[in-house]
Every structure is written in C-alpha cells, then in structure tokens.
Short mmCIF file of C-alpha atoms in Angstrom, two decimals:
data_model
loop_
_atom_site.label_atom_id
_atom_site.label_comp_id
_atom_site.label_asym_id
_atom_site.label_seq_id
_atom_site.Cartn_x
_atom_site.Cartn_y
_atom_site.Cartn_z
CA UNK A 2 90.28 123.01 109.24
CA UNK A 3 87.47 121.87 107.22
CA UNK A 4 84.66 123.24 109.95
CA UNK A 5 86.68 126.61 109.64
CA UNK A 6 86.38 127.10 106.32
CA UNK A 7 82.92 126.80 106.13
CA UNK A 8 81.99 128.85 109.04
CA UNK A 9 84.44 131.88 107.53
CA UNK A 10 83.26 131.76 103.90
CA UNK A 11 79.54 133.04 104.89
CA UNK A 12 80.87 135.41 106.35
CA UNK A 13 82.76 137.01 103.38
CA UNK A 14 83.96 134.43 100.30
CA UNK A 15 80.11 133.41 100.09
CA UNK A 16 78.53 136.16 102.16
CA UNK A 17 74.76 135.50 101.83
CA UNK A 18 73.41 138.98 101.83
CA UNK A 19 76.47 141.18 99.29
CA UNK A 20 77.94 137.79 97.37
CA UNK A 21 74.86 135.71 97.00
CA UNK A 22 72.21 138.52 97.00
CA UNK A 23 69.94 136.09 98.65
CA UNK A 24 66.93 136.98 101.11
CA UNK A 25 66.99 140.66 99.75
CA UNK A 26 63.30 140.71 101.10
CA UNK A 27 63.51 140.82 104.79
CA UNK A 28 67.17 142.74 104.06
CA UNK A 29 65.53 145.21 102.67
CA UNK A 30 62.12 145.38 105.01
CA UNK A 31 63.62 145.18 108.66
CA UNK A 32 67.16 147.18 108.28
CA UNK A 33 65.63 150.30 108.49
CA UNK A 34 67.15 150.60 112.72
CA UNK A 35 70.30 148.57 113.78
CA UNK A 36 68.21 146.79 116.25
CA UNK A 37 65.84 145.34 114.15
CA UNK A 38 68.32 143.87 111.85
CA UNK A 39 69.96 142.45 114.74
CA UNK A 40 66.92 140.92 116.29
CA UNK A 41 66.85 139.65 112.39
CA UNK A 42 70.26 138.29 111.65
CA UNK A 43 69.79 136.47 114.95
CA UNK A 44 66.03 134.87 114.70
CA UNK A 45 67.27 133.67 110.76
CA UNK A 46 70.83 132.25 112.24
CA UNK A 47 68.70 130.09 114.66
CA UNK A 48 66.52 128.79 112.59
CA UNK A 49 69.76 128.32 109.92
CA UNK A 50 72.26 126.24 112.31
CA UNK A 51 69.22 123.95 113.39
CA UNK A 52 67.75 123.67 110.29
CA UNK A 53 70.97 122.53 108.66
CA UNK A 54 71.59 120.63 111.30
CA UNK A 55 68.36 118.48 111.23
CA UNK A 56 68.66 118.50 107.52
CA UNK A 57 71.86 116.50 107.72
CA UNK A 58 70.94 114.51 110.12
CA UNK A 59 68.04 112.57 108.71
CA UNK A 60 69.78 113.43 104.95
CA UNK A 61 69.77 109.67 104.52
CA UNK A 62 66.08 108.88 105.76
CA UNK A 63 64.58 111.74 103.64
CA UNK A 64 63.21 110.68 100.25
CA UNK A 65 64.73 112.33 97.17
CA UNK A 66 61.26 112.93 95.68
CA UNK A 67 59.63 114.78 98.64
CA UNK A 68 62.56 116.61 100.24
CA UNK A 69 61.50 119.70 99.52
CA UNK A 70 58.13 119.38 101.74
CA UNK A 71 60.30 117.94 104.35
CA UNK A 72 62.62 120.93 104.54
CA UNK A 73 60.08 123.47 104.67
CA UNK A 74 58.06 121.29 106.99
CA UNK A 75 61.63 121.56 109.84
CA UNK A 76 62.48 124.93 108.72
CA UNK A 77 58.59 126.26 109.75
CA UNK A 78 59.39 124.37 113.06
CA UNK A 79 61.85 126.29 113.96
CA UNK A 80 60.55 129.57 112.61
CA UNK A 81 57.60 128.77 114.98
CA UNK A 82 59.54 128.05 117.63
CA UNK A 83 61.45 131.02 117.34
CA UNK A 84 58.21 133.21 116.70
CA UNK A 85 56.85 131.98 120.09
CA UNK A 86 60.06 132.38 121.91
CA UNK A 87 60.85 136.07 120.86
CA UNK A 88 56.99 136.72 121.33
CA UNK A 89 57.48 135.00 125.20
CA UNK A 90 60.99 137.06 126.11
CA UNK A 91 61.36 139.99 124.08
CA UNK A 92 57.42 141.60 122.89
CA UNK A 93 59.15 144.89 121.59
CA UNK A 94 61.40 142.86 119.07
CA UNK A 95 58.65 140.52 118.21
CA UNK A 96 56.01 143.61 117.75
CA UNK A 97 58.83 145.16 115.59
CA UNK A 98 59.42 142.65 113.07
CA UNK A 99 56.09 141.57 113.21
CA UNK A 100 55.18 139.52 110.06
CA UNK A 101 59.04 139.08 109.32
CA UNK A 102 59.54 136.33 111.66
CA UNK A 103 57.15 133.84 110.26
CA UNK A 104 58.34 135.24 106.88
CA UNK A 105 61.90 133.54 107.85
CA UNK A 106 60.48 129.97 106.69
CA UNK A 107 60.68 131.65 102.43
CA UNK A 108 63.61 133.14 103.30
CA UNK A 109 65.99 131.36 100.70
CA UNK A 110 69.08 131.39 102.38
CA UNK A 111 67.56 129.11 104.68
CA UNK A 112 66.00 126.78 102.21
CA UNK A 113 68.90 127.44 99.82
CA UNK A 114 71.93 126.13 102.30
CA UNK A 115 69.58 122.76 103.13
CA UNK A 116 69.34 122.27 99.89
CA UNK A 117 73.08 122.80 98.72
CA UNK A 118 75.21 122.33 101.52
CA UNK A 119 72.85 120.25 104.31
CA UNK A 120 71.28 117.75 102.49
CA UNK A 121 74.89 116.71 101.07
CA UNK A 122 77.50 117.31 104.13
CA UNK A 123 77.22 115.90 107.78
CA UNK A 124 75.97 117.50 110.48
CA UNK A 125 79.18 118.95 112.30
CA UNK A 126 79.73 120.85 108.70
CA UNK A 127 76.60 122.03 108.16
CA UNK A 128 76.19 123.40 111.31
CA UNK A 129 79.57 125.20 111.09
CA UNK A 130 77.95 126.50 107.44
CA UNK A 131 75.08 127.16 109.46
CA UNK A 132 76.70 129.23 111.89
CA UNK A 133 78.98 130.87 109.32
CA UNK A 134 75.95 131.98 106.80
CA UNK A 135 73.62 133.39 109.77
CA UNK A 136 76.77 135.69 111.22
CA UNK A 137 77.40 136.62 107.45
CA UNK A 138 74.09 137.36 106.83
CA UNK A 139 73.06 139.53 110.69
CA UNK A 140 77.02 141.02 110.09
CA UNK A 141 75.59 142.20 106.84
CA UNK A 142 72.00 143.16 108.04
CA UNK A 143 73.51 145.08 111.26
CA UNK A 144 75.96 147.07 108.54
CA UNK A 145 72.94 148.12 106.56
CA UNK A 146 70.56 148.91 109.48
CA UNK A 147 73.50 150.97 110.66
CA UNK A 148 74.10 153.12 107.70
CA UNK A 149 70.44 153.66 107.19
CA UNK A 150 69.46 154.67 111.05
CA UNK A 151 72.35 156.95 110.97
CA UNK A 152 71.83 158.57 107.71
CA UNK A 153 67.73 158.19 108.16
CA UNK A 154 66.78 158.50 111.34
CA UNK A 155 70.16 160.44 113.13
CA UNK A 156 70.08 157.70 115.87
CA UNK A 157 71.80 154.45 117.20
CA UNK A 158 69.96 152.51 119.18
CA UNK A 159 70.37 149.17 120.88
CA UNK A 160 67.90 147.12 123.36
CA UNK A 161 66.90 150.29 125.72
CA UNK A 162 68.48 149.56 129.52
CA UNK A 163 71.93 148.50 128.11
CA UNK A 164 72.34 150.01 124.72
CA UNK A 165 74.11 152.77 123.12
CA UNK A 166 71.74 155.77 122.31
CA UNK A 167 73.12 158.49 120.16
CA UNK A 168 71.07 161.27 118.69
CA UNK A 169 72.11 163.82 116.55
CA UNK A 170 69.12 166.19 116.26
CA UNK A 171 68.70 168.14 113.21
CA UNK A 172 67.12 167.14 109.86
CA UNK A 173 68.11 163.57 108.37
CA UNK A 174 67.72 162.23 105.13
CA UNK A 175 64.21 160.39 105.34
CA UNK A 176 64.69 158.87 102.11
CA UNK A 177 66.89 156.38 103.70
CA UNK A 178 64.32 154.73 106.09
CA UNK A 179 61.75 154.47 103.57
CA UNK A 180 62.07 151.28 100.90
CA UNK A 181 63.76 153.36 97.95
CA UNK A 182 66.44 154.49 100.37
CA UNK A 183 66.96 150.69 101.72
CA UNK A 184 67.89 149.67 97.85
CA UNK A 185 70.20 152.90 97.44
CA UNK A 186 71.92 151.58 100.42
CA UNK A 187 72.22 147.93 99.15
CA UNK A 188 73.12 149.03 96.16
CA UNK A 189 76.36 150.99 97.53
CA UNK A 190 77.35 149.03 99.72
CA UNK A 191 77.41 145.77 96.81
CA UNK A 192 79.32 148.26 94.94
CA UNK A 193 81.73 149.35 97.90
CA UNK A 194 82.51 145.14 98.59
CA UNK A 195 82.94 144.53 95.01
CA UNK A 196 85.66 147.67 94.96
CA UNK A 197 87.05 145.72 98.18
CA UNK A 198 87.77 142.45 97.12
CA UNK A 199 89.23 144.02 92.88
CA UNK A 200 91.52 146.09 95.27
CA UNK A 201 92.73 143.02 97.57
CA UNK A 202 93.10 140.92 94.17
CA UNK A 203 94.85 143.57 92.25
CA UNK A 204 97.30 144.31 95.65
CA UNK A 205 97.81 140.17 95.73
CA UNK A 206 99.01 140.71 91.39
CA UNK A 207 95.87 139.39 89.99
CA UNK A 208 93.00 140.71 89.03
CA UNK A 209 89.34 139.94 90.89
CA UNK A 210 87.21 136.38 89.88
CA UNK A 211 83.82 136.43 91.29
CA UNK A 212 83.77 132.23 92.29
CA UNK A 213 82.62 130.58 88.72
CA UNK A 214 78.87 129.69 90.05
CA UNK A 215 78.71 133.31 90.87
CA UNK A 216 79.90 134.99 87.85
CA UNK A 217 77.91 136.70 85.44
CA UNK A 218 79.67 135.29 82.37
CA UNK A 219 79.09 132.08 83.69
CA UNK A 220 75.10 132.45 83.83
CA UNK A 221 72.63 132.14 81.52
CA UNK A 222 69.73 133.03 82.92
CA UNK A 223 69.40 136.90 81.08
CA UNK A 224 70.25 134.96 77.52
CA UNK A 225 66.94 133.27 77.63
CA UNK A 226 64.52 133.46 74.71
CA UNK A 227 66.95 136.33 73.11
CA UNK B 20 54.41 100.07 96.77
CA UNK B 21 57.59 100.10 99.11
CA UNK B 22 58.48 103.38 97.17
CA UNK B 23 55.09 104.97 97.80
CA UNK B 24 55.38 104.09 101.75
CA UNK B 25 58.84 105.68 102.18
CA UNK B 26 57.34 108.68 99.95
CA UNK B 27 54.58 108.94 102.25
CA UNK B 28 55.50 107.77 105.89
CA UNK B 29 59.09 110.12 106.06
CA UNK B 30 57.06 113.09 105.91
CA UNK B 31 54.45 111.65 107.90
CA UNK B 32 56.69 111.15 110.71
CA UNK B 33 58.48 114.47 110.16
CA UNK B 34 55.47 116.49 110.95
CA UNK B 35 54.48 114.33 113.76
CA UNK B 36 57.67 115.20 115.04
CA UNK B 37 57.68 118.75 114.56
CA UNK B 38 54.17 118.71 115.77
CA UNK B 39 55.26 117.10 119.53
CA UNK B 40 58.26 119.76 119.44
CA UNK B 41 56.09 122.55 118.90
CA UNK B 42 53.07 121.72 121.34
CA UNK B 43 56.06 121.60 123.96
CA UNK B 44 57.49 125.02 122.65
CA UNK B 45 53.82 126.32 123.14
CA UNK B 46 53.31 124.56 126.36
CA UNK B 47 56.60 126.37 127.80
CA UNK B 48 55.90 129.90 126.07
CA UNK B 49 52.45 130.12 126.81
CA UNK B 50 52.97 131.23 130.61
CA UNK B 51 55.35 134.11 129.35
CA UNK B 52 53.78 135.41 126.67
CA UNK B 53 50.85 136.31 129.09
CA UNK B 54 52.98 137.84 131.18
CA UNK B 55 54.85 139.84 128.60
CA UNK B 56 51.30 140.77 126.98
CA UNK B 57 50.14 141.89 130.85
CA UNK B 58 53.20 143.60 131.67
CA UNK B 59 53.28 145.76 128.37
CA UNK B 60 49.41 146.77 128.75
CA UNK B 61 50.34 147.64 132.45
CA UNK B 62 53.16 149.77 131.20
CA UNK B 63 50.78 152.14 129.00
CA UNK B 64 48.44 152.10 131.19
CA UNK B 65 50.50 153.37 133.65
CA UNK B 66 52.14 155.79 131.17
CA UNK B 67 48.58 157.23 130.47
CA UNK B 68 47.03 157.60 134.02
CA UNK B 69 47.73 159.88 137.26
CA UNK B 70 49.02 158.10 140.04
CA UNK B 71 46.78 155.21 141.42
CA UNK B 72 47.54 152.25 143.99
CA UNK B 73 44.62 150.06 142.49
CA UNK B 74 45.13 147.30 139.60
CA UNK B 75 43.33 149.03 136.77
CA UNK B 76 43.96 146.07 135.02
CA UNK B 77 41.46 144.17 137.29
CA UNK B 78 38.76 146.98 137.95
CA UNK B 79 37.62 147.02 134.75
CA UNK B 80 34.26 148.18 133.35
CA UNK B 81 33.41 146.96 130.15
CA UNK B 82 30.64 148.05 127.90
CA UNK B 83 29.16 145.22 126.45
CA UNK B 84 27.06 145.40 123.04
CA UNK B 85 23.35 144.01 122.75
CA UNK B 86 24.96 140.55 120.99
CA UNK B 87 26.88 140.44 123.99
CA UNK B 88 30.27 141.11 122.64
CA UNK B 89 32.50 143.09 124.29
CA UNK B 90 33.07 146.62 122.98
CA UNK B 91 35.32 148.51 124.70
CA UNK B 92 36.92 147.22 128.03
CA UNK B 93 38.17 150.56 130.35
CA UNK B 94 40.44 150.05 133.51
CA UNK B 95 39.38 152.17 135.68
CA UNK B 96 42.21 153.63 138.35
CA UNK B 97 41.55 154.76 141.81
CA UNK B 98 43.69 156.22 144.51
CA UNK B 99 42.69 155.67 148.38
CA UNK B 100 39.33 154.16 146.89
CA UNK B 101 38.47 157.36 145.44
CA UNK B 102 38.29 157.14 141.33
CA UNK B 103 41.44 159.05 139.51
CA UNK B 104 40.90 158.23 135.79
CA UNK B 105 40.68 155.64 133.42
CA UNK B 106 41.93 153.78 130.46
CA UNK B 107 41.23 152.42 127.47
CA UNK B 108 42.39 150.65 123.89
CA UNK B 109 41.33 152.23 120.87
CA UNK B 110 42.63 151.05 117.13
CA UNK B 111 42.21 153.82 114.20
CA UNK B 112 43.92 152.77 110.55
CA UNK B 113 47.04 154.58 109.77
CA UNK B 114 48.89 155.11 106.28
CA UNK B 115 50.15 151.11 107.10
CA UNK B 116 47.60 149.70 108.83
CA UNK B 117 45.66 149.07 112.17
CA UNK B 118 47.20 151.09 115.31
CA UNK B 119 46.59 150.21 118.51
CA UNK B 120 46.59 152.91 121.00
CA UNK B 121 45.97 153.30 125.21
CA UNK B 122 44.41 156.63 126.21
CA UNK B 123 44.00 157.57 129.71
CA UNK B 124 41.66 160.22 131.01
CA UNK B 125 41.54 161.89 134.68
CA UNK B 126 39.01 162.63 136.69
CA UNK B 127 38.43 166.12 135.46
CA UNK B 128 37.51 165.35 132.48
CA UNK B 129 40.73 165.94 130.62
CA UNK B 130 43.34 163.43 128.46
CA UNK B 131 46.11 162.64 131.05
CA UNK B 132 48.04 160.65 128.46
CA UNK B 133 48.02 158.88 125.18
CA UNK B 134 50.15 155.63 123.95
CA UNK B 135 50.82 154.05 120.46
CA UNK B 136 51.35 150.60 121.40
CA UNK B 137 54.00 149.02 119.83
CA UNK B 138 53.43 147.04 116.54
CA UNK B 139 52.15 149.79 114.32
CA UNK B 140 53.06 149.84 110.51
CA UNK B 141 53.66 153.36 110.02
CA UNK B 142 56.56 155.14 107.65
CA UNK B 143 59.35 155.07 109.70
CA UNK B 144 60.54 158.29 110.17
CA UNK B 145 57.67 159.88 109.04
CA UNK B 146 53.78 158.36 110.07
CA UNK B 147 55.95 156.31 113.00
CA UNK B 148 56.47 159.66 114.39
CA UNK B 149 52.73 159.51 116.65
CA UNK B 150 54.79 157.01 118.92
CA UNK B 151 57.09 160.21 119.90
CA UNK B 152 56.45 161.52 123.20
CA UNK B 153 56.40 165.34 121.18
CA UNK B 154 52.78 164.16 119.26
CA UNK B 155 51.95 161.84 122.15
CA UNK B 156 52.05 165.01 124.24
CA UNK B 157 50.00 166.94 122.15
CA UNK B 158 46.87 164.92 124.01
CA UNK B 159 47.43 165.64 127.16
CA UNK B 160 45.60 168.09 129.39
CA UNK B 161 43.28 168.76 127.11
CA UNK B 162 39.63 168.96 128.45
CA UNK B 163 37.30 166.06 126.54
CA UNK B 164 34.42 168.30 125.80
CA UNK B 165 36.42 171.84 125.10
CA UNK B 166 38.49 170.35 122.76
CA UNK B 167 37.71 169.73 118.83
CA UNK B 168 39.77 166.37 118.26
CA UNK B 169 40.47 167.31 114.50
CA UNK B 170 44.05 167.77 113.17
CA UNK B 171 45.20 171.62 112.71
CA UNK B 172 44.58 171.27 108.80
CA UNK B 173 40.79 170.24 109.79
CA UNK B 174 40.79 173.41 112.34
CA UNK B 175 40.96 171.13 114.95
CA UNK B 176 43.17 171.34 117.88
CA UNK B 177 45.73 168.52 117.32
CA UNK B 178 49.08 169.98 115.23
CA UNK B 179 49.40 167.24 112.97
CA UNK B 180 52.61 166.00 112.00
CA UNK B 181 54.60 167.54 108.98
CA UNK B 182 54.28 164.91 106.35
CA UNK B 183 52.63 162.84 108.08
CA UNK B 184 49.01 163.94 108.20
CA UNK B 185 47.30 160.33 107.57
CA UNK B 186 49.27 159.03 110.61
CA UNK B 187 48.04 162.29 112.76
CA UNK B 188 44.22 162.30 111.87
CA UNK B 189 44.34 158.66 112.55
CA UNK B 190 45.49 158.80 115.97
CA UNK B 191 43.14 162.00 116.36
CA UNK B 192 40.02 160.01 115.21
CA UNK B 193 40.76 157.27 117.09
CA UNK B 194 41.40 159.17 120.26
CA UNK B 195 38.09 161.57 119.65
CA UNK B 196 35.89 158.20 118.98
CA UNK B 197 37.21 156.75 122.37
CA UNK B 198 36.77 160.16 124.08
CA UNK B 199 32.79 160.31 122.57
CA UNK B 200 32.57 156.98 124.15
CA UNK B 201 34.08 157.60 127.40
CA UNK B 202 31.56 160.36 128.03
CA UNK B 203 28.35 158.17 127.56
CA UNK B 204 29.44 155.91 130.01
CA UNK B 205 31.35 158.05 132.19
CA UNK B 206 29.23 157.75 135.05
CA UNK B 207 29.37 153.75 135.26
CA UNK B 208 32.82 153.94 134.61
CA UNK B 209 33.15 156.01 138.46
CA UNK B 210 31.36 153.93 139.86
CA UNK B 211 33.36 150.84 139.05
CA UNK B 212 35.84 151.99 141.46
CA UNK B 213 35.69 149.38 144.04
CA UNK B 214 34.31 146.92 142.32
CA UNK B 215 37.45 145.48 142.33
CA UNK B 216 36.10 141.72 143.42
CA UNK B 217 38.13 139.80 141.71
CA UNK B 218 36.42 140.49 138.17
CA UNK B 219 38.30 137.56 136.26
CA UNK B 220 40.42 139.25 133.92
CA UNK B 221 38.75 139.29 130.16
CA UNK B 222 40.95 138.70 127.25
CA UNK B 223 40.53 140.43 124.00
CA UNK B 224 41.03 138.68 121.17
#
C-alpha cells in the first residue's frame, strides 16, 4: 500500500513537472514534438528509478558531509550509460536531443528525489518513487510535446515504421515550437491543473490546499530583503 | 583521522565503481554505435546517389591537405564498374549552429541529391525546414557549373525558405563550397572507381 502511494503521487499529488515545477529546462527545450519528449521522459525515468535506487542502497555507507558529490557522481553514471545506450540503439533520438541527455545529470528532479526521498527511504520505496516521478514527469512532457506539435507544427509523430503520422497541412501557429510558445503552453496547462484539482476539491465540499511545503503562503523565499 | 578516511575513501570507491560500470557500458556499446554511425551515413548516401552496386562507403577518394590532414573524404559510387556519382559531407553554420549535410553528384555533372543529416540546431518549424524533402529537392538536377548556388534574395538559383533565409544560404553555401571542390578534383575522383582494394575505412573525427 505504501509502494502504491508513492508510485501514484508523482504522477499527480506531487507531479514533478505541473506541482513541483521542477526541471522546467529540458521541459521546456525538448517538448517541442511528442517524440522527443517521450524519448525524454523515458532517458530521465531511467536514470531516476536507478539512481534512487543506488542512493538508498548505500544511504548508510555514504558520508553526510560529501553526499552531494556522491549523488551526482551515480546520477552522471547513469546519464552516461544512458547517453551511450540511446547513441548505440536509437541515433535519430540521440541526434535529437542531443546535448539534453548529458544535461539529465542537473536535472533537479533527479538530484532533488535522492536527496528528499532516496537518501531517507529504502530501496523498494524509492524505486516505486522512482518509477512514479519519471511516469509523472514523461506523462507530463508527452502532454506538452503534444499540444505544441499539434498546435506548432500540425503533426503527430511517433518512432517512423510503427507510429502514428497525422498531418494537417495548412498554416500552424509557429510561435508554439519556438521557446516563447513552449512557456505559453506551460503556463496554460499549470493553470488548466490548478482549475482541475479547485474543481475536484470544491465537488468533494472543500475548497483546494496546495500540500503545505508547496504553498505559496507557506514560503518565504519572495519576502527576502523586503 | 577516521572521519577524514570515511570522507575520502566512500567517494573514492564510488567512482571506482561507476568507473568499472561504465568502461563495461562502453565496451558493449562501442560495436553498435559504429554500426548505427555506418548505417545512417549509408542511408544518405544512398538517398543522394543514382543507383550503384559498389560500397561507396569503401571506394573512397579523399583529398588530403599538405599537413596531411584529411579534407574532404568523397565515396565514390559505381555501377557495373563504370563510375555513377559521388558523395560527400559538407558542414555550413546555420541560425543554431554547425549542419552537417551529404550531397551527392552524378556523373553528368549535376546534384542528384542533397541530405541534412540529423542533429542540426535549427528553429524548429522554421530554419529546421532544409531537412524537408520540398528544400532538399530544390538541389537536385541542377547542373554544377550552370547553376549560381546563391539563395533567390542573392539572385541565385536556390528559393530560399520563407523566414528562414539564414538556414537556406547556409545549406546553399555549404553545398556551392562542396560543389567548387568537387570540380577540382573531379577527375581523380572517376578514377577511384575500382580502386575498391580494401581501402581501410577512415574515420572522421
């Protein structure tokens, strides 16, 4: 019961990419086609689960002090090991995302669930939180990439020989390919979930609380120096 | 002192770790990502040349500078020994960076085909529009010396793309350098056909 709960919160309660707003930068750079952010979602849940799952296994061994070096040191691991694997069976992807996939090891999610939930739980847990944060997080990339293929490029397209390939012809709205169009997209679709979950509160009789280490009453951080 | 071991010998035997796992990744990846590099040159080479039952990738003629650096490495095709076309990588800089493109010419002296190779940083939507086969088409059959490889706006012959005009007349220059070169060693180039004996295959960094 446990394991299920954390593998379901990442991908809504805690979603990485529309409740945490963490790794904006490759959410932003590779969504602009469905495929990429699936390619994405999938090289960043790999590197997640076993990540998290190294993480908790040698929790105990691991220095308080230096634990940050040590994370980044098995997260860029697996990053590599991805980058050469993806390079080795699937060039196009790689070539894609180019400079994205070694880009995974600063992504914070990654470094952000060791640090909070890996470092602290065992390893059946975190991997479960692993494997419930990376499907949040390529759910949520795949539902950007979608919207902004469609409404930028008029297509949907999966991996070639198998894949779905519609094409609408006609003019498309350009603006939604290019960066400024990726953060219009974000920003709507933040907006839609937030309208989602006040509407499921207010239909259960209450009213919607973001979780209290979420909340923007709750942080400080724009009070500084004022 | 006990402290400062444990502070120093966890990570020290972390990245030894992740230092075997990773030479054995490399060791098991290396074989395929060869391949995958071969299979997608043969691809646009095959995309940009007329029919030929040699392995361009293994007749190749390559022009080698005085320092002894390779410059330019063509695969030259042939069909029933007799020489078809050839092929060759050129990179220009786009509106996001280097692009890397193959472009084959026949043995008339024309462009049979041209290929942006996959990787290129241009706007999507707008600059990453030279990898549709509408520009890419826009090269072929034209004659090397009849043509003026400029972009439309230049009063060349290549219609650039709308909005994307960076993009075009990098592709264009790129193409027209290649072509320039192609034509000063043209003649070696035909005469490579045949040499096919076993020239070892040179990589380019």
């Amino acid at each position: 019961v446990r394991m299920l709960k954390e593998l379901l919160k990442g991908l809504w309660k805690e979603n990485p990419v529309f409740r945490l707003v963490l790794g904006m930068c490759p959410t932003l750079a590779v969504t602009t086609s469905l495929e990429n952010a699936l390619g994405m979602g999938m090289a960043a849940t790999f590197v997640l689960v076993c990540s998290n799952a190294v993480i908790a296994a040698v929790r105990r061994f691991i220095p308080a002090k230096v634990r940050i070096p040590c994370f980044i040191v098995i997260i860029a691991t697996f990053v590599t090991v991805v980058d050469l694997m993806m390079n080795a069976f699937v060039p196009e992807l790689h070539a894609a995302l180019g400079l994205f996939i070694p880009l995974i090891v600063v992504n914070c999610i990654i470094l952000g669930r060791a640090e909070a939930f890996a470092s602290k739980h065992s390893v059946a847990l975190s991997v479960a939180d692993g494997v419930g944060m990376g499907l949040g997080f390529t759910l949520s990339l795949a539902l950007l990439g979608t919207v902004r293929e469609i409404l930028g490029a008029g297509t949907i397209t999966l991996w070639g020989d198998w894949g779905v390939k519609l094409s609408a012809g006609g003019d498309t709205i350009i603006l939604f390919v290019l960066a400024p169009g990726g953060f219009i997209a974000l920003g709507c679709l933040l907006g839609l979930m937030n309208h989602i979950q006040s509407v499921l509160a207010r239909r259960r009789g209450g009213s919607f609380e973001p979780p209290a280490h979420l909340d923007c009453r709750h942080c400080v951080i724009c009070k500084w120096g004022a | 002192m006990k402290n400062i071991a444990q502070l120093v010998g966890v990570p020290t035997v972390i990245c030894l770790l992740a230092g075997l796992l990773l030479a054995w990744v490399h060791g098991v990846t290396e074989q395929p990502i060869r391949e995958a590099k071969r299979k997608q040159k043969m691809a646009a080479i095959k995309k940009t040349l007329p029919a030929y039952d040699n392995q361009p990738d293994r007749t190749v003629y390559a022009v080698v500078a005085a320092d002894g650096r390779t410059n330019a490495l063509y695969y030259v095709a042939s069909r029933n020994g007799a020489y078809v076309g050839a092929a060759r990588e050129v990179t220009g800089r786009g509106y996001g960076g280097e692009l890397r493109l193959m472009i084959g010419v026949n043995a008339d002296g024309a462009v049979h085909g041209l290929e942006v190779l996959p990787g290129h940083k241009e706007t999507p939507g707008l600059g990453a529009k030279i990898a549709s086969d509408d520009f890419q088409g826009r090269f072929a059959g034209r004659s090397i010396r009849d043509t003026v490889w400029k972009v439309d706006k230049e009063d060349g012959a290549i219609q650039a793309i709308t909005a994307a005009t960076i993009s075009s007349k990098a592709v264009t220059e790129a193409v027209a350098a290649g072509l320039a070169e192609y034509l000063e060693h043209e003649a070696a180039i035909r005469a490579a056909v045949g040499a096919d004996a076993a020239a070892p295959q040179e990589e380019r960094p």
